[in-house]
Amino acid sequence: MTDSHAFVAGATGYTGQAVVEVLRGRGVKTTAHVRPDSSRREQWTERWEALGADVDTTAWDVDALTRTFAAKSPTLVFALLGTTRSRAQDEGRDAVEGYETIDFGLTMMLRRAAQACATNPRFVYLSAAGLREDTRNPYMAVRARVEAALREGTLPYTIARPSFITGPNREQSRPLERLGASVADTALSFAGMLGGRRLRDRYQSMDNTTLARGLVDVALDPDGAGRIVEGEELRSRAGTA
């Protein structure tokens, strides 16, 4: 895609940080969104501006976001939003409420603003591997609902479904997640040796840089619209297959 302009919501998260860096490394005009009430707003602003990215601090309000998109005219909107059980508890919510408010509510707000934008930007959504529409897992259920809304809507989209996203440079330690990823990766390595290479490549964990490279590559590919991209393709596009 030529003359691309990417708006990255969730730019301060583990995946979002790498996506901003990869976009700028590929010369893509990039706007990194930072919550206006972020305690690290100045730090993030300095970091992104040093990379040549624009920093936006629009409040999470659909009308405000709609005005921002009208002014900036993005061609890509990355929705990299999500909370965790522990973070939700720190904010006085239970996990289900946190997923509903952040993972679903803010993502859908972003989608509404994108739909109103004259550039008809492609909506690049970070979902999760192994998603089933009949899931009873609240974390997966909100992603299933977002995916359904994207498929049924008119906005162009790309859905990415990575498995565990982890790495030594993650600011939040998430020990249980890292343990789960390690156990799963070990089992998947044995599966790969026994002929289950596709299963291994789809569900093995990846770090934020690998995911960002694959995600940006498919987002910039005109043929990537209207597609669900699984872990093995993300890894391949990142050059680490």
PDB file of N, CA, C and O in Angstrom, residues 58-89:
ATOM      1  N   THR A  58      -5.996  11.788  21.846  1.00  0.00           N
ATOM      2  CA  THR A  58      -7.448  11.932  21.838  1.00  0.00           C
ATOM      3  C   THR A  58      -8.076  11.082  22.944  1.00  0.00           C
ATOM      4  O   THR A  58      -7.683   9.928  23.157  1.00  0.00           O
ATOM      5  N   ALA A  59      -9.055  11.635  23.632  1.00  0.00           N
ATOM      6  CA  ALA A  59      -9.756  10.902  24.675  1.00  0.00           C
ATOM      7  C   ALA A  59     -10.560   9.760  24.068  1.00  0.00           C
ATOM      8  O   ALA A  59     -10.939   9.799  22.888  1.00  0.00           O
ATOM      9  N   TRP A  60     -10.830   8.738  24.889  1.00  0.00           N
ATOM     10  CA  TRP A  60     -11.644   7.622  24.420  1.00  0.00           C
ATOM     11  C   TRP A  60     -13.111   8.034  24.427  1.00  0.00           C
ATOM     12  O   TRP A  60     -13.870   7.793  25.365  1.00  0.00           O
ATOM     13  N   ASP A  61     -13.486   8.676  23.348  1.00  0.00           N
ATOM     14  CA  ASP A  61     -14.842   9.160  23.115  1.00  0.00           C
ATOM     15  C   ASP A  61     -15.079   9.055  21.614  1.00  0.00           C
ATOM     16  O   ASP A  61     -14.239   9.510  20.819  1.00  0.00           O
ATOM     17  N   VAL A  62     -16.185   8.455  21.195  1.00  0.00           N
ATOM     18  CA  VAL A  62     -16.380   8.170  19.781  1.00  0.00           C
ATOM     19  C   VAL A  62     -16.414   9.432  18.935  1.00  0.00           C
ATOM     20  O   VAL A  62     -15.869   9.467  17.819  1.00  0.00           O
ATOM     21  N   ASP A  63     -17.023  10.498  19.453  1.00  0.00           N
ATOM     22  CA  ASP A  63     -17.075  11.736  18.678  1.00  0.00           C
ATOM     23  C   ASP A  63     -15.683  12.358  18.544  1.00  0.00           C
ATOM     24  O   ASP A  63     -15.315  12.858  17.474  1.00  0.00           O
ATOM     25  N   ALA A  64     -14.911  12.312  19.629  1.00  0.00           N
ATOM     26  CA  ALA A  64     -13.551  12.860  19.592  1.00  0.00           C
ATOM     27  C   ALA A  64     -12.676  12.057  18.630  1.00  0.00           C
ATOM     28  O   ALA A  64     -11.909  12.620  17.844  1.00  0.00           O
ATOM     29  N   LEU A  65     -12.796  10.736  18.678  1.00  0.00           N
ATOM     30  CA  LEU A  65     -12.023   9.896  17.773  1.00  0.00           C
ATOM     31  C   LEU A  65     -12.437  10.106  16.320  1.00  0.00           C
ATOM     32  O   LEU A  65     -11.594  10.122  15.418  1.00  0.00           O
ATOM     33  N   THR A  66     -13.721  10.301  16.089  1.00  0.00           N
ATOM     34  CA  THR A  66     -14.206  10.561  14.738  1.00  0.00           C
ATOM     35  C   THR A  66     -13.608  11.846  14.188  1.00  0.00           C
ATOM     36  O   THR A  66     -13.189  11.910  13.022  1.00  0.00           O
ATOM     37  N   ARG A  67     -13.544  12.877  15.017  1.00  0.00           N
ATOM     38  CA  ARG A  67     -12.929  14.145  14.582  1.00  0.00           C
ATOM     39  C   ARG A  67     -11.436  13.962  14.303  1.00  0.00           C
ATOM     40  O   ARG A  67     -10.899  14.525  13.334  1.00  0.00           O
ATOM     41  N   THR A  68     -10.772  13.187  15.139  1.00  0.00           N
ATOM     42  CA  THR A  68      -9.342  12.937  14.929  1.00  0.00           C
ATOM     43  C   THR A  68      -9.098  12.215  13.616  1.00  0.00           C
ATOM     44  O   THR A  68      -8.198  12.577  12.844  1.00  0.00           O
ATOM     45  N   PHE A  69      -9.898  11.198  13.325  1.00  0.00           N
ATOM     46  CA  PHE A  69      -9.731  10.467  12.075  1.00  0.00           C
ATOM     47  C   PHE A  69     -10.045  11.354  10.870  1.00  0.00           C
ATOM     48  O   PHE A  69      -9.386  11.258   9.828  1.00  0.00           O
ATOM     49  N   ALA A  70     -11.033  12.217  11.009  1.00  0.00           N
ATOM     50  CA  ALA A  70     -11.359  13.136   9.910  1.00  0.00           C
ATOM     51  C   ALA A  70     -10.192  14.063   9.621  1.00  0.00           C
ATOM     52  O   ALA A  70      -9.916  14.409   8.463  1.00  0.00           O
ATOM     53  N   ALA A  71      -9.471  14.468  10.677  1.00  0.00           N
ATOM     54  CA  ALA A  71      -8.344  15.380  10.505  1.00  0.00           C
ATOM     55  C   ALA A  71      -7.092  14.669   9.997  1.00  0.00           C
ATOM     56  O   ALA A  71      -6.346  15.207   9.179  1.00  0.00           O
ATOM     57  N   LYS A  72      -6.862  13.441  10.454  1.00  0.00           N
ATOM     58  CA  LYS A  72      -5.619  12.741  10.131  1.00  0.00           C
ATOM     59  C   LYS A  72      -5.730  11.838   8.904  1.00  0.00           C
ATOM     60  O   LYS A  72      -4.722  11.483   8.292  1.00  0.00           O
ATOM     61  N   SER A  73      -6.928  11.420   8.554  1.00  0.00           N
ATOM     62  CA  SER A  73      -7.172  10.579   7.370  1.00  0.00           C
ATOM     63  C   SER A  73      -6.286   9.336   7.322  1.00  0.00           C
ATOM     64  O   SER A  73      -5.543   9.114   6.352  1.00  0.00           O
ATOM     65  N   PRO A  74      -6.347   8.472   8.335  1.00  0.00           N
ATOM     66  CA  PRO A  74      -5.536   7.246   8.293  1.00  0.00           C
ATOM     67  C   PRO A  74      -6.058   6.282   7.232  1.00  0.00           C
ATOM     68  O   PRO A  74      -7.247   6.279   6.899  1.00  0.00           O
ATOM     69  N   THR A  75      -5.165   5.462   6.710  1.00  0.00           N
ATOM     70  CA  THR A  75      -5.561   4.400   5.792  1.00  0.00           C
ATOM     71  C   THR A  75      -5.548   3.042   6.483  1.00  0.00           C
ATOM     72  O   THR A  75      -6.102   2.074   5.967  1.00  0.00           O
ATOM     73  N   LEU A  76      -4.897   2.981   7.635  1.00  0.00           N
ATOM     74  CA  LEU A  76      -4.842   1.768   8.452  1.00  0.00           C
ATOM     75  C   LEU A  76      -5.125   2.157   9.903  1.00  0.00           C
ATOM     76  O   LEU A  76      -4.561   3.133  10.401  1.00  0.00           O
ATOM     77  N   VAL A  77      -5.968   1.392  10.563  1.00  0.00           N
ATOM     78  CA  VAL A  77      -6.211   1.584  11.981  1.00  0.00           C
ATOM     79  C   VAL A  77      -5.890   0.270  12.681  1.00  0.00           C
ATOM     80  O   VAL A  77      -6.553  -0.747  12.447  1.00  0.00           O
ATOM     81  N   PHE A  78      -4.861   0.272  13.509  1.00  0.00           N
ATOM     82  CA  PHE A  78      -4.478  -0.920  14.261  1.00  0.00           C
ATOM     83  C   PHE A  78      -5.191  -0.910  15.607  1.00  0.00           C
ATOM     84  O   PHE A  78      -5.018   0.024  16.403  1.00  0.00           O
ATOM     85  N   ALA A  79      -5.972  -1.946  15.876  1.00  0.00           N
ATOM     86  CA  ALA A  79      -6.675  -2.089  17.146  1.00  0.00           C
ATOM     87  C   ALA A  79      -5.948  -3.146  17.971  1.00  0.00           C
ATOM     88  O   ALA A  79      -6.175  -4.351  17.807  1.00  0.00           O
ATOM     89  N   LEU A  80      -5.058  -2.692  18.843  1.00  0.00           N
ATOM     90  CA  LEU A  80      -4.191  -3.582  19.629  1.00  0.00           C
ATOM     91  C   LEU A  80      -4.516  -3.420  21.101  1.00  0.00           C
ATOM     92  O   LEU A  80      -3.628  -3.269  21.945  1.00  0.00           O
ATOM     93  N   LEU A  81      -5.787  -3.458  21.421  1.00  0.00           N
ATOM     94  CA  LEU A  81      -6.271  -3.126  22.754  1.00  0.00           C
ATOM     95  C   LEU A  81      -6.561  -4.379  23.563  1.00  0.00           C
ATOM     96  O   LEU A  81      -7.022  -5.382  23.029  1.00  0.00           O
ATOM     97  N   GLY A  82      -6.307  -4.287  24.850  1.00  0.00           N
ATOM     98  CA  GLY A  82      -6.619  -5.418  25.717  1.00  0.00           C
ATOM     99  C   GLY A  82      -6.194  -5.155  27.143  1.00  0.00           C
ATOM    100  O   GLY A  82      -5.289  -4.360  27.396  1.00  0.00           O
ATOM    101  N   THR A  83      -6.863  -5.821  28.047  1.00  0.00           N
ATOM    102  CA  THR A  83      -6.502  -5.721  29.450  1.00  0.00           C
ATOM    103  C   THR A  83      -6.199  -7.114  29.970  1.00  0.00           C
ATOM    104  O   THR A  83      -6.301  -8.114  29.254  1.00  0.00           O
ATOM    105  N   THR A  84      -5.808  -7.204  31.219  1.00  0.00           N
ATOM    106  CA  THR A  84      -5.523  -8.478  31.862  1.00  0.00           C
ATOM    107  C   THR A  84      -6.342  -8.580  33.137  1.00  0.00           C
ATOM    108  O   THR A  84      -6.871  -7.585  33.641  1.00  0.00           O
ATOM    109  N   ARG A  85      -6.440  -9.782  33.671  1.00  0.00           N
ATOM    110  CA  ARG A  85      -7.185  -9.994  34.903  1.00  0.00           C
ATOM    111  C   ARG A  85      -6.613  -9.133  36.033  1.00  0.00           C
ATOM    112  O   ARG A  85      -7.349  -8.476  36.768  1.00  0.00           O
ATOM    113  N   SER A  86      -5.269  -9.118  36.152  1.00  0.00           N
ATOM    114  CA  SER A  86      -4.649  -8.361  37.243  1.00  0.00           C
ATOM    115  C   SER A  86      -4.826  -6.859  37.053  1.00  0.00           C
ATOM    116  O   SER A  86      -5.063  -6.126  38.016  1.00  0.00           O
ATOM    117  N   ARG A  87      -4.724  -6.387  35.814  1.00  0.00           N
ATOM    118  CA  ARG A  87      -4.900  -4.961  35.560  1.00  0.00           C
ATOM    119  C   ARG A  87      -6.335  -4.535  35.844  1.00  0.00           C
ATOM    120  O   ARG A  87      -6.577  -3.469  36.409  1.00  0.00           O
ATOM    121  N   ALA A  88      -7.285  -5.366  35.455  1.00  0.00           N
ATOM    122  CA  ALA A  88      -8.683  -5.064  35.721  1.00  0.00           C
ATOM    123  C   ALA A  88      -8.927  -4.960  37.219  1.00  0.00           C
ATOM    124  O   ALA A  88      -9.622  -4.042  37.701  1.00  0.00           O
ATOM    125  N   GLN A  89      -8.328  -5.858  37.972  1.00  0.00           N
ATOM    126  CA  GLN A  89      -8.483  -5.821  39.420  1.00  0.00           C
ATOM    127  C   GLN A  89      -7.861  -4.567  40.010  1.00  0.00           C
ATOM    128  O   GLN A  89      -8.417  -3.958  40.933  1.00  0.00           O
TER     129      GLN A  89
END
